[in-house]
Amino acid sequence: MSTQEPALIQPVTIPRAEHNISRANISENALKVLYRLKNAGYEAYLVGGGVRDLLLGREPKDFDVATSARPEQVEEQFRNCRLIGRRFRLAHVRFGDEIIEVATFRASGAPDNSEEALLAHGETGRILRDNIYGSVAEDAERRDFSVNALYYDIRDFSVQDFVGGLPDLKDGVLRLIGDPKLRYREDPVRMLRAVRFAVKLGFKLHPATEAPIVRLGPLLADIPPARMFEEILKLFMYGFGEQAFEALRHHGLFAQLFPRTEAALAVEEQGFPQTFIAKALANTDSRVQQDLPVTPAFLFAALLWEPVRRMARELEAQGVHPSDALRRASDEIVSEQVQRVALPRRFSTPMTEIFQMQPRFGQRNGKRPQRLLTHPRFRAAYDFLVLRAQAGEAEQELADWWTELQAGNPDAPQPSSSAPRRRRRRRRGGGGGGGGSGAGQEPA
Ligand code: ATP
Ligand code: MG
């Protein structure tokens, strides 16, 4: 069983009686798509995370379909269908909020996401090929991990395994299909996906899948920042961010995503930045688990705070006024950071406000505190202060003072630590998308 061999072509078929995937657990819309394609004479399978998660007894995030029908043929079958992607076309079949992604079998080619971006660039062995349609067996081989290449066949409800995905699933092993070095060069984002799935599923990376990551990590520098932003959200906003952070650092990938932050972590003084980021991520994780809103503004604030704070301190030492120093430092760190990972303005603006408000918490005289309480970003900034205090970077006494001020002030927002309830949501309408107001993430 060599790990380098590109797969057996004979599938192992697991009949319905021998696996646990029930149609009752598959989205009705995905079933509609599968049956419609089958009835029109095409092959149609459920594939990817949906099959993997159902086999593991987990609830899938979404359902992907693979079919022998060409994109135009898929389009003919559905009124609610849109073809996306210019060179590699996928069909999106929409049912209200739910989109079922339908991909035609491909012999070899780009990943499902951002082929455009991949095709547009393309040095160093990255995929540049055009559409090459193929059989289901070929489709299996161009997928990333063996556990992501299991096919649920709507004809007889069996599961088909072309690449040894089932034994890996049983053993809790994440194994890249084919030669890992090659597969990472084709699409370096697979390194981030490896870490994400390992953490999310509690799987081990197969040694051959793990080994090249440390050396190939720098290839991530070529990935378009917008795609990186999407990947960062998948790593940090789905309830396992703290572990993802540790794992990314372990594999040397965090430095590729947040180089300035990694540099600050490397010279950390009293363990503060490490603790701070871990606590911020743990806070986000627990909010996700409680179905409370979370926002990238708070996440990025936590991830970038240490380099911003350091640069501001240096500027102050050069005689720059403290509030200017913080502003300049955050502008500079952000403009550097967005070359790696995009950060849409609707998140960078509130993030910067969270930064700017930190020194204002120190001003406790006169009317200033009352004014600060009414700031639309107060809540997120206060939650941020609490985290800083927990990590030992800000005074606990200061955080407590603000907690008490709010408790004694009927108009103030409830501190999230003492108020799991969410009353009076969003009085000041709008707010930048994605729960852009608080972050500590609670609507102000
Ligand atoms: P999730 O639970 O995050 O949705 P997923 O496995 O479904 O996990 P998707 O990003 O939705 O991941 O992709 C669906 C499937 O498409 C994957 O399971 C995999 O088979 C294939 N795929 C996605 N991205 C890539 C890639 N970069 N390279 C190769 N195959 C990929
Ligand atoms: Mg998916």
GROMACS .gro file of C-alpha atoms and ligand atoms in nm:
model
  476
    1MET     CA    1   0.000   0.000   0.000
    2SER     CA    2   0.221   0.278  -0.123
    3THR     CA    3   0.104   0.626  -0.037
    4GLN     CA    4   0.235   0.761  -0.365
    5GLU     CA    5   0.029   0.538  -0.593
    6PRO     CA    6  -0.250   0.723  -0.766
    7ALA     CA    7  -0.534   0.499  -0.666
    8LEU     CA    8  -0.691   0.174  -0.760
    9ILE     CA    9  -0.947   0.221  -1.033
   10GLN     CA   10  -1.174  -0.063  -0.924
   11PRO     CA   11  -1.407   0.089  -0.671
   12VAL     CA   12  -1.493  -0.083  -0.349
   13THR     CA   13  -1.870  -0.079  -0.330
   14ILE     CA   14  -2.045  -0.069   0.003
   15PRO     CA   15  -2.408  -0.171  -0.038
   16ARG     CA   16  -2.685   0.020   0.138
   17ALA     CA   17  -2.720  -0.243   0.408
   18GLU     CA   18  -2.358  -0.194   0.514
   19HIS     CA   19  -2.337   0.179   0.570
   20ASN     CA   20  -2.529   0.431   0.773
   21ILE     CA   21  -2.626   0.692   0.512
   22SER     CA   22  -3.000   0.731   0.511
   23ARG     CA   23  -3.194   0.946   0.269
   24ALA     CA   24  -3.367   1.094   0.572
   25ASN     CA   25  -3.040   1.273   0.652
   26ILE     CA   26  -2.980   1.408   0.304
   27SER     CA   27  -3.121   1.746   0.214
   28GLU     CA   28  -3.444   1.711   0.018
   29ASN     CA   29  -3.311   1.950  -0.239
   30ALA     CA   30  -2.996   1.747  -0.294
   31LEU     CA   31  -3.216   1.440  -0.337
   32LYS     CA   32  -3.431   1.621  -0.592
   33VAL     CA   33  -3.122   1.709  -0.793
   34LEU     CA   34  -2.989   1.354  -0.777
   35TYR     CA   35  -3.319   1.197  -0.885
   36ARG     CA   36  -3.379   1.446  -1.161
   37LEU     CA   37  -3.037   1.378  -1.313
   38LYS     CA   38  -3.079   1.004  -1.273
   39ASN     CA   39  -3.421   1.009  -1.437
   40ALA     CA   40  -3.276   1.205  -1.728
   41GLY     CA   41  -3.031   0.921  -1.783
   42TYR     CA   42  -2.719   1.061  -1.620
   43GLU     CA   43  -2.500   0.927  -1.344
   44ALA     CA   44  -2.541   1.130  -1.027
   45TYR     CA   45  -2.368   1.100  -0.693
   46LEU     CA   46  -2.350   1.283  -0.368
   47VAL     CA   47  -1.983   1.348  -0.296
   48GLY     CA   48  -1.743   1.542  -0.077
   49GLY     CA   49  -1.802   1.668   0.274
   50GLY     CA   50  -2.168   1.564   0.268
   51VAL     CA   51  -2.091   1.194   0.228
   52ARG     CA   52  -1.792   1.211   0.461
   53ASP     CA   53  -1.988   1.381   0.738
   54LEU     CA   54  -2.291   1.152   0.706
   55LEU     CA   55  -2.068   0.845   0.731
   56LEU     CA   56  -1.915   0.996   1.044
   57GLY     CA   57  -2.258   1.067   1.188
   58ARG     CA   58  -2.203   1.443   1.166
   59GLU     CA   59  -2.431   1.703   1.018
   60PRO     CA   60  -2.301   1.812   0.676
   61LYS     CA   61  -2.245   2.180   0.607
   62ASP     CA   62  -2.360   2.146   0.247
   63PHE     CA   63  -2.425   1.887  -0.022
   64ASP     CA   64  -2.229   1.858  -0.344
   65VAL     CA   65  -2.333   1.654  -0.643
   66ALA     CA   66  -2.108   1.502  -0.910
   67THR     CA   67  -2.258   1.393  -1.240
   68SER     CA   68  -2.186   1.269  -1.590
   69ALA     CA   69  -2.411   1.547  -1.728
   70ARG     CA   70  -2.227   1.842  -1.883
   71PRO     CA   71  -2.297   2.183  -1.731
   72GLU     CA   72  -2.534   2.277  -2.015
   73GLN     CA   73  -2.716   1.947  -1.970
   74VAL     CA   74  -2.755   2.017  -1.600
   75GLU     CA   75  -2.890   2.358  -1.687
   76GLU     CA   76  -3.152   2.203  -1.913
   77GLN     CA   77  -3.287   2.002  -1.621
   78PHE     CA   78  -3.343   2.287  -1.377
   79ARG     CA   79  -3.508   2.624  -1.403
   80ASN     CA   80  -3.340   2.743  -1.085
   81CYS     CA   81  -2.993   2.676  -1.220
   82ARG     CA   82  -2.702   2.908  -1.286
   83LEU     CA   83  -2.367   2.821  -1.439
   84ILE     CA   84  -2.072   2.979  -1.269
   85GLY     CA   85  -1.703   2.999  -1.354
   86ARG     CA   86  -1.578   3.090  -1.697
   87ARG     CA   87  -1.339   2.813  -1.781
   88PHE     CA   88  -1.440   2.548  -1.541
   89ARG     CA   89  -1.811   2.565  -1.518
   90LEU     CA   90  -2.015   2.445  -1.224
   91ALA     CA   91  -2.391   2.447  -1.194
   92HIS     CA   92  -2.555   2.603  -0.892
   93VAL     CA   93  -2.909   2.484  -0.839
   94ARG     CA   94  -3.084   2.716  -0.598
   95PHE     CA   95  -3.372   2.630  -0.366
   96GLY     CA   96  -3.444   2.935  -0.151
   97ASP     CA   97  -3.141   2.968   0.076
   98GLU     CA   98  -2.988   2.638  -0.021
   99ILE     CA   99  -2.758   2.597  -0.318
  100ILE     CA  100  -2.672   2.252  -0.443
  101GLU     CA  101  -2.345   2.260  -0.630
  102VAL     CA  102  -2.338   2.025  -0.927
  103ALA     CA  103  -2.004   1.949  -1.090
  104THR     CA  104  -1.943   1.743  -1.401
  105PHE     CA  105  -1.690   1.459  -1.358
  106ARG     CA  106  -1.344   1.589  -1.433
  107ALA     CA  107  -1.047   1.383  -1.539
  108SER     CA  108  -0.799   1.615  -1.387
  109GLY     CA  109  -0.816   1.979  -1.315
  110ALA     CA  110  -0.855   2.258  -1.075
  111PRO     CA  111  -1.027   2.239  -0.740
  112ASP     CA  112  -1.389   2.332  -0.706
  113ASN     CA  113  -1.315   2.669  -0.562
  114SER     CA  114  -1.149   2.958  -0.740
  115GLU     CA  115  -1.038   2.782  -1.052
  116GLU     CA  116  -1.050   3.122  -1.213
  117ALA     CA  117  -0.789   3.251  -0.979
  118LEU     CA  118  -0.579   2.942  -1.024
  119LEU     CA  119  -0.599   2.949  -1.399
  120ALA     CA  120  -0.522   3.316  -1.415
  121HIS     CA  121  -0.191   3.267  -1.235
  122GLY     CA  122   0.007   2.957  -1.266
  123GLU     CA  123   0.376   2.913  -1.232
  124THR     CA  124   0.541   2.637  -1.032
  125GLY     CA  125   0.335   2.342  -1.137
  126ARG     CA  126  -0.001   2.485  -1.061
  127ILE     CA  127  -0.294   2.369  -1.262
  128LEU     CA  128  -0.339   2.549  -1.591
  129ARG     CA  129  -0.542   2.296  -1.778
  130ASP     CA  130  -0.873   2.357  -1.935
  131ASN     CA  131  -1.184   2.156  -1.876
  132ILE     CA  132  -1.126   1.789  -1.915
  133TYR     CA  133  -1.433   1.588  -1.841
  134GLY     CA  134  -1.394   1.231  -1.730
  135SER     CA  135  -1.545   0.932  -1.555
  136VAL     CA  136  -1.643   0.906  -1.194
  137ALA     CA  137  -1.321   0.716  -1.122
  138GLU     CA  138  -1.115   0.998  -1.269
  139ASP     CA  139  -1.322   1.250  -1.081
  140ALA     CA  140  -1.231   1.072  -0.758
  141GLU     CA  141  -0.861   1.102  -0.823
  142ARG     CA  142  -0.853   1.474  -0.876
  143ARG     CA  143  -1.018   1.540  -0.539
  144ASP     CA  144  -0.806   1.638  -0.244
  145PHE     CA  145  -0.836   1.386   0.041
  146SER     CA  146  -0.942   1.024   0.024
  147VAL     CA  147  -1.223   1.083   0.275
  148ASN     CA  148  -1.355   1.361   0.051
  149ALA     CA  149  -1.374   1.131  -0.250
  150LEU     CA  150  -1.652   0.894  -0.147
  151TYR     CA  151  -1.952   0.871  -0.379
  152TYR     CA  152  -2.308   0.798  -0.273
  153ASP     CA  153  -2.484   0.646  -0.573
  154ILE     CA  154  -2.849   0.744  -0.609
  155ARG     CA  155  -2.922   0.437  -0.826
  156ASP     CA  156  -2.877   0.182  -0.550
  157PHE     CA  157  -2.782   0.392  -0.243
  158SER     CA  158  -2.440   0.229  -0.226
  159VAL     CA  159  -2.117   0.413  -0.145
  160GLN     CA  160  -1.831   0.384  -0.390
  161ASP     CA  161  -1.471   0.423  -0.289
  162PHE     CA  162  -1.202   0.455  -0.558
  163VAL     CA  163  -0.915   0.576  -0.343
  164GLY     CA  164  -0.921   0.397  -0.010
  165GLY     CA  165  -1.130   0.663   0.159
  166LEU     CA  166  -1.333   0.427   0.375
  167PRO     CA  167  -1.044   0.266   0.560
  168ASP     CA  168  -0.900   0.615   0.615
  169LEU     CA  169  -1.235   0.732   0.749
  170LYS     CA  170  -1.245   0.439   0.992
  171ASP     CA  171  -0.887   0.504   1.104
  172GLY     CA  172  -0.936   0.879   1.137
  173VAL     CA  173  -0.664   0.951   0.883
  174LEU     CA  174  -0.653   1.243   0.644
  175ARG     CA  175  -0.461   1.139   0.336
  176LEU     CA  176  -0.404   1.339   0.022
  177ILE     CA  177  -0.477   1.145  -0.296
  178GLY     CA  178  -0.172   1.095  -0.518
  179ASP     CA  179   0.173   1.244  -0.464
  180PRO     CA  180   0.134   1.499  -0.184
  181LYS     CA  181   0.411   1.732  -0.304
  182LEU     CA  182   0.255   1.749  -0.647
  183ARG     CA  183  -0.093   1.798  -0.512
  184TYR     CA  184   0.019   2.084  -0.286
  185ARG     CA  185   0.200   2.248  -0.575
  186GLU     CA  186  -0.110   2.223  -0.790
  187ASP     CA  187  -0.307   2.400  -0.521
  188PRO     CA  188  -0.129   2.518  -0.207
  189VAL     CA  189  -0.462   2.586  -0.034
  190ARG     CA  190  -0.479   2.211   0.018
  191MET     CA  191  -0.230   2.262   0.301
  192LEU     CA  192  -0.481   2.481   0.483
  193ARG     CA  193  -0.757   2.236   0.403
  194ALA     CA  194  -0.545   1.956   0.550
  195VAL     CA  195  -0.510   2.141   0.878
  196ARG     CA  196  -0.875   2.243   0.880
  197PHE     CA  197  -1.015   1.895   0.823
  198ALA     CA  198  -0.771   1.735   1.067
  199VAL     CA  199  -0.881   1.973   1.340
  200LYS     CA  200  -1.249   1.977   1.254
  201LEU     CA  201  -1.281   1.598   1.227
  202GLY     CA  202  -1.025   1.514   1.494
  203PHE     CA  203  -0.822   1.321   1.233
  204LYS     CA  204  -0.448   1.261   1.209
  205LEU     CA  205  -0.261   1.371   0.900
  206HIS     CA  206  -0.109   1.075   0.720
  207PRO     CA  207   0.271   1.110   0.754
  208ALA     CA  208   0.321   1.153   0.378
  209THR     CA  209   0.048   1.416   0.371
  210GLU     CA  210   0.198   1.600   0.664
  211ALA     CA  211   0.566   1.591   0.573
  212PRO     CA  212   0.585   1.838   0.281
  213ILE     CA  213   0.381   2.111   0.450
  214VAL     CA  214   0.662   2.273   0.644
  215ARG     CA  215   0.866   2.323   0.328
  216LEU     CA  216   0.586   2.406   0.086
  217GLY     CA  217   0.404   2.650   0.314
  218PRO     CA  218   0.558   2.953   0.139
  219LEU     CA  219   0.365   2.862  -0.179
  220LEU     CA  220   0.062   3.012  -0.007
  221ALA     CA  221   0.208   3.353  -0.084
  222ASP     CA  222   0.087   3.307  -0.444
  223ILE     CA  223  -0.276   3.252  -0.355
  224PRO     CA  224  -0.506   3.547  -0.425
  225PRO     CA  225  -0.585   3.732  -0.099
  226ALA     CA  226  -0.960   3.702  -0.151
  227ARG     CA  227  -0.940   3.323  -0.154
  228MET     CA  228  -0.716   3.334   0.153
  229PHE     CA  229  -0.977   3.542   0.336
  230GLU     CA  230  -1.240   3.275   0.268
  231GLU     CA  231  -1.008   3.004   0.397
  232ILE     CA  232  -0.927   3.203   0.711
  233LEU     CA  233  -1.296   3.232   0.789
  234LYS     CA  234  -1.340   2.857   0.746
  235LEU     CA  235  -1.048   2.798   0.981
  236PHE     CA  236  -1.146   3.043   1.253
  237MET     CA  237  -1.521   3.100   1.242
  238TYR     CA  238  -1.664   2.750   1.268
  239GLY     CA  239  -1.610   2.664   1.630
  240PHE     CA  240  -1.260   2.510   1.624
  241GLY     CA  241  -1.051   2.823   1.578
  242GLU     CA  242  -0.833   2.784   1.884
  243GLN     CA  243  -0.721   2.439   1.778
  244ALA     CA  244  -0.678   2.553   1.419
  245PHE     CA  245  -0.448   2.831   1.541
  246GLU     CA  246  -0.232   2.584   1.734
  247ALA     CA  247  -0.220   2.343   1.441
  248LEU     CA  248  -0.135   2.613   1.187
  249ARG     CA  249   0.150   2.728   1.407
  250HIS     CA  250   0.266   2.372   1.454
  251HIS     CA  251   0.291   2.324   1.077
  252GLY     CA  252   0.454   2.659   1.015
  253LEU     CA  253   0.154   2.786   0.822
  254PHE     CA  254   0.041   3.061   1.054
  255ALA     CA  255   0.351   3.261   0.955
  256GLN     CA  256   0.233   3.245   0.594
  257LEU     CA  257  -0.104   3.391   0.685
  258PHE     CA  258  -0.010   3.650   0.946
  259PRO     CA  259   0.365   3.709   0.916
  260ARG     CA  260   0.373   4.013   1.145
  261THR     CA  261   0.175   3.837   1.412
  262GLU     CA  262   0.396   3.532   1.394
  263ALA     CA  263   0.702   3.754   1.432
  264ALA     CA  264   0.548   3.910   1.742
  265LEU     CA  265   0.467   3.566   1.883
  266ALA     CA  266   0.824   3.458   1.830
  267VAL     CA  267   0.959   3.733   2.054
  268GLU     CA  268   0.673   3.737   2.298
  269GLU     CA  269   0.748   3.865   2.644
  270GLN     CA  270   0.528   3.706   2.909
  271GLY     CA  271   0.338   3.469   2.689
  272PHE     CA  272   0.084   3.742   2.646
  273PRO     CA  273   0.016   3.751   2.269
  274GLN     CA  274  -0.014   3.376   2.247
  275THR     CA  275  -0.255   3.368   2.539
  276PHE     CA  276  -0.446   3.662   2.404
  277ILE     CA  277  -0.505   3.515   2.060
  278ALA     CA  278  -0.591   3.176   2.205
  279LYS     CA  279  -0.844   3.336   2.440
  280ALA     CA  280  -0.996   3.546   2.164
  281LEU     CA  281  -1.036   3.237   1.947
  282ALA     CA  282  -1.176   3.034   2.235
  283ASN     CA  283  -1.425   3.314   2.292
  284THR     CA  284  -1.528   3.307   1.927
  285ASP     CA  285  -1.550   2.925   1.937
  286SER     CA  286  -1.783   2.928   2.232
  287ARG     CA  287  -2.003   3.191   2.069
  288VAL     CA  288  -2.025   2.977   1.756
  289GLN     CA  289  -2.119   2.677   1.968
  290GLN     CA  290  -2.395   2.883   2.131
  291ASP     CA  291  -2.516   3.011   1.794
  292LEU     CA  292  -2.431   3.369   1.886
  293PRO     CA  293  -2.320   3.604   1.610
  294VAL     CA  294  -1.950   3.640   1.538
  295THR     CA  295  -1.770   3.879   1.308
  296PRO     CA  296  -1.440   3.878   1.122
  297ALA     CA  297  -1.380   4.233   1.254
  298PHE     CA  298  -1.323   4.102   1.605
  299LEU     CA  299  -1.127   3.802   1.484
  300PHE     CA  300  -0.888   4.013   1.280
  301ALA     CA  301  -0.860   4.265   1.562
  302ALA     CA  302  -0.739   3.986   1.788
  303LEU     CA  303  -0.500   3.846   1.529
  304LEU     CA  304  -0.344   4.181   1.444
  305TRP     CA  305  -0.347   4.356   1.779
  306GLU     CA  306   0.000   4.257   1.889
  307PRO     CA  307   0.187   4.382   1.581
  308VAL     CA  308  -0.025   4.700   1.583
  309ARG     CA  309   0.042   4.760   1.950
  310ARG     CA  310   0.413   4.707   1.902
  311MET     CA  311   0.442   4.939   1.609
  312ALA     CA  312   0.240   5.204   1.793
  313ARG     CA  313   0.476   5.179   2.088
  314GLU     CA  314   0.774   5.231   1.861
  315LEU     CA  315   0.613   5.533   1.700
  316GLU     CA  316   0.537   5.678   2.041
  317ALA     CA  317   0.898   5.633   2.138
  318GLN     CA  318   0.982   5.844   1.836
  319GLY     CA  319   0.761   6.120   1.971
  320VAL     CA  320   0.438   6.052   1.779
  321HIS     CA  321   0.124   6.138   1.978
  322PRO     CA  322  -0.030   5.816   2.117
  323SER     CA  323  -0.360   5.831   1.927
  324ASP     CA  324  -0.183   5.910   1.599
  325ALA     CA  325   0.062   5.633   1.670
  326LEU     CA  326  -0.215   5.377   1.704
  327ARG     CA  327  -0.389   5.498   1.390
  328ARG     CA  328  -0.073   5.496   1.184
  329ALA     CA  329   0.034   5.158   1.313
  330SER     CA  330  -0.301   5.001   1.236
  331ASP     CA  331  -0.309   5.153   0.885
  332GLU     CA  332   0.035   5.025   0.815
  333ILE     CA  333  -0.015   4.675   0.950
  334VAL     CA  334  -0.347   4.643   0.768
  335SER     CA  335  -0.211   4.756   0.434
  336GLU     CA  336   0.068   4.503   0.465
  337GLN     CA  337  -0.163   4.228   0.583
  338VAL     CA  338  -0.415   4.265   0.299
  339GLN     CA  339  -0.149   4.173   0.049
  340ARG     CA  340  -0.173   3.822   0.195
  341VAL     CA  341  -0.525   3.798   0.322
  342ALA     CA  342  -0.797   4.029   0.197
  343LEU     CA  343  -0.996   4.207   0.463
  344PRO     CA  344  -1.305   4.376   0.322
  345ARG     CA  345  -1.355   4.731   0.440
  346ARG     CA  346  -1.678   4.650   0.617
  347PHE     CA  347  -1.461   4.449   0.858
  348SER     CA  348  -1.139   4.653   0.862
  349THR     CA  349  -1.326   4.971   0.956
  350PRO     CA  350  -1.486   4.832   1.272
  351MET     CA  351  -1.162   4.651   1.352
  352THR     CA  352  -0.973   4.980   1.346
  353GLU     CA  353  -1.238   5.134   1.570
  354ILE     CA  354  -1.189   4.855   1.822
  355PHE     CA  355  -0.819   4.943   1.826
  356GLN     CA  356  -0.876   5.318   1.854
  357MET     CA  357  -1.111   5.278   2.147
  358GLN     CA  358  -0.863   5.087   2.363
  359PRO     CA  359  -0.669   5.390   2.492
  360ARG     CA  360  -0.996   5.572   2.553
  361PHE     CA  361  -1.088   5.317   2.819
  362GLY     CA  362  -0.807   5.465   3.026
  363GLN     CA  363  -0.978   5.804   3.033
  364ARG     CA  364  -1.213   5.776   3.325
  365ASN     CA  365  -1.271   6.142   3.415
  366GLY     CA  366  -1.563   6.370   3.353
  367LYS     CA  367  -1.820   6.289   3.088
  368ARG     CA  368  -1.586   6.084   2.876
  369PRO     CA  369  -1.686   5.741   3.002
  370GLN     CA  370  -2.057   5.812   2.948
  371ARG     CA  371  -1.983   5.927   2.596
  372LEU     CA  372  -1.779   5.619   2.525
  373LEU     CA  373  -2.067   5.400   2.642
  374THR     CA  374  -2.284   5.529   2.360
  375HIS     CA  375  -2.027   5.460   2.089
  376PRO     CA  376  -2.176   5.213   1.839
  377ARG     CA  377  -1.864   5.000   1.869
  378PHE     CA  378  -1.852   5.014   2.247
  379ARG     CA  379  -1.954   4.658   2.303
  380ALA     CA  380  -1.695   4.498   2.077
  381ALA     CA  381  -1.422   4.728   2.208
  382TYR     CA  382  -1.517   4.650   2.567
  383ASP     CA  383  -1.513   4.274   2.500
  384PHE     CA  384  -1.171   4.326   2.348
  385LEU     CA  385  -1.055   4.507   2.662
  386VAL     CA  386  -1.181   4.220   2.878
  387LEU     CA  387  -0.977   3.975   2.671
  388ARG     CA  388  -0.669   4.193   2.700
  389ALA     CA  389  -0.713   4.195   3.076
  390GLN     CA  390  -0.762   3.817   3.088
  391ALA     CA  391  -0.440   3.773   2.896
  392GLY     CA  392  -0.259   4.009   3.134
  393GLU     CA  393  -0.190   4.286   2.886
  394ALA     CA  394  -0.443   4.535   3.024
  395GLU     CA  395  -0.527   4.604   3.388
  396GLN     CA  396  -0.798   4.378   3.523
  397GLU     CA  397  -0.903   4.666   3.748
  398LEU     CA  398  -0.972   4.879   3.439
  399ALA     CA  399  -1.185   4.611   3.275
  400ASP     CA  400  -1.377   4.563   3.603
  401TRP     CA  401  -1.435   4.936   3.629
  402TRP     CA  402  -1.606   4.936   3.288
  403THR     CA  403  -1.804   4.627   3.374
  404GLU     CA  404  -1.935   4.800   3.686
  405LEU     CA  405  -2.004   5.121   3.506
  406GLN     CA  406  -2.234   4.936   3.270
  407ALA     CA  407  -2.400   4.745   3.553
  408GLY     CA  408  -2.483   5.074   3.724
  409ASN     CA  409  -2.602   5.228   3.404
  410PRO     CA  410  -2.939   5.115   3.279
  411ASP     CA  411  -2.875   5.254   2.932
  412ALA     CA  412  -2.545   5.080   2.885
  413PRO     CA  413  -2.519   4.759   2.686
  414GLN     CA  414  -2.502   4.449   2.903
  415PRO     CA  415  -2.154   4.306   2.932
  416SER     CA  416  -2.153   3.979   2.748
  417SER     CA  417  -1.983   3.796   3.034
  418SER     CA  418  -2.284   3.848   3.259
  419ALA     CA  419  -2.560   3.847   3.002
  420PRO     CA  420  -2.606   3.542   2.787
  421ARG     CA  421  -2.949   3.672   2.694
  422ARG     CA  422  -2.981   3.895   2.398
  423ARG     CA  423  -3.249   4.150   2.440
  424ARG     CA  424  -3.285   4.473   2.255
  425ARG     CA  425  -3.098   4.378   1.947
  426ARG     CA  426  -2.976   4.616   1.690
  427ARG     CA  427  -3.151   4.938   1.764
  428ARG     CA  428  -2.920   5.137   1.549
  429GLY     CA  429  -3.012   4.959   1.227
  430GLY     CA  430  -2.785   4.857   0.949
  431GLY     CA  431  -2.431   4.823   1.070
  432GLY     CA  432  -2.178   4.681   0.827
  433GLY     CA  433  -2.276   4.338   0.699
  434GLY     CA  434  -2.212   4.008   0.864
  435GLY     CA  435  -2.297   4.123   1.214
  436GLY     CA  436  -2.039   4.393   1.164
  437SER     CA  437  -2.124   4.559   1.490
  438GLY     CA  438  -1.984   4.396   1.794
  439ALA     CA  439  -1.766   4.105   1.791
  440GLY     CA  440  -1.722   4.025   2.119
  441GLN     CA  441  -1.941   4.028   1.853
  442GLU     CA  442  -2.273   4.101   2.005
  443PRO     CA  443  -2.502   4.344   1.827
  444ALA     CA  444  -2.458   4.672   2.010
  445ATP     P1  445  -1.692   2.131   0.416
  445ATP     O1  446  -1.745   2.052   0.527
  445ATP     O2  447  -1.599   2.240   0.459
  445ATP     O3  448  -1.795   2.179   0.316
  445ATP     P2  449  -1.600   1.974   0.192
  445ATP     O4  450  -1.513   1.852   0.191
  445ATP     O5  451  -1.740   1.958   0.144
  445ATP     O6  452  -1.596   2.029   0.339
  445ATP     P3  453  -1.576   2.180  -0.004
  445ATP     O7  454  -1.482   2.294  -0.003
  445ATP     O8  455  -1.721   2.206   0.013
  445ATP     O9  456  -1.524   2.082   0.110
  445ATP    O10  457  -1.548   2.099  -0.137
  445ATP     C1  458  -1.628   1.988  -0.177
  445ATP     C2  459  -1.541   1.878  -0.232
  445ATP    O11  460  -1.471   1.925  -0.349
  445ATP     C3  461  -1.432   1.828  -0.139
  445ATP    O12  462  -1.480   1.732  -0.050
  445ATP     C4  463  -1.331   1.773  -0.237
  445ATP    O13  464  -1.371   1.647  -0.284
  445ATP     C5  465  -1.340   1.871  -0.353
  445ATP     N1  466  -1.244   1.983  -0.337
  445ATP     C6  467  -1.267   2.102  -0.281
  445ATP     N2  468  -1.158   2.180  -0.282
  445ATP     C7  469  -1.061   2.109  -0.341
  445ATP     C8  470  -0.924   2.132  -0.373
  445ATP     N3  471  -0.866   2.247  -0.341
  445ATP     N4  472  -0.857   2.033  -0.437
  445ATP     C9  473  -0.917   1.917  -0.470
  445ATP     N5  474  -1.043   1.888  -0.441
  445ATP    C10  475  -1.116   1.981  -0.377
  446MG      MG  476  -1.883   2.109   0.123
   0.00000   0.00000   0.00000
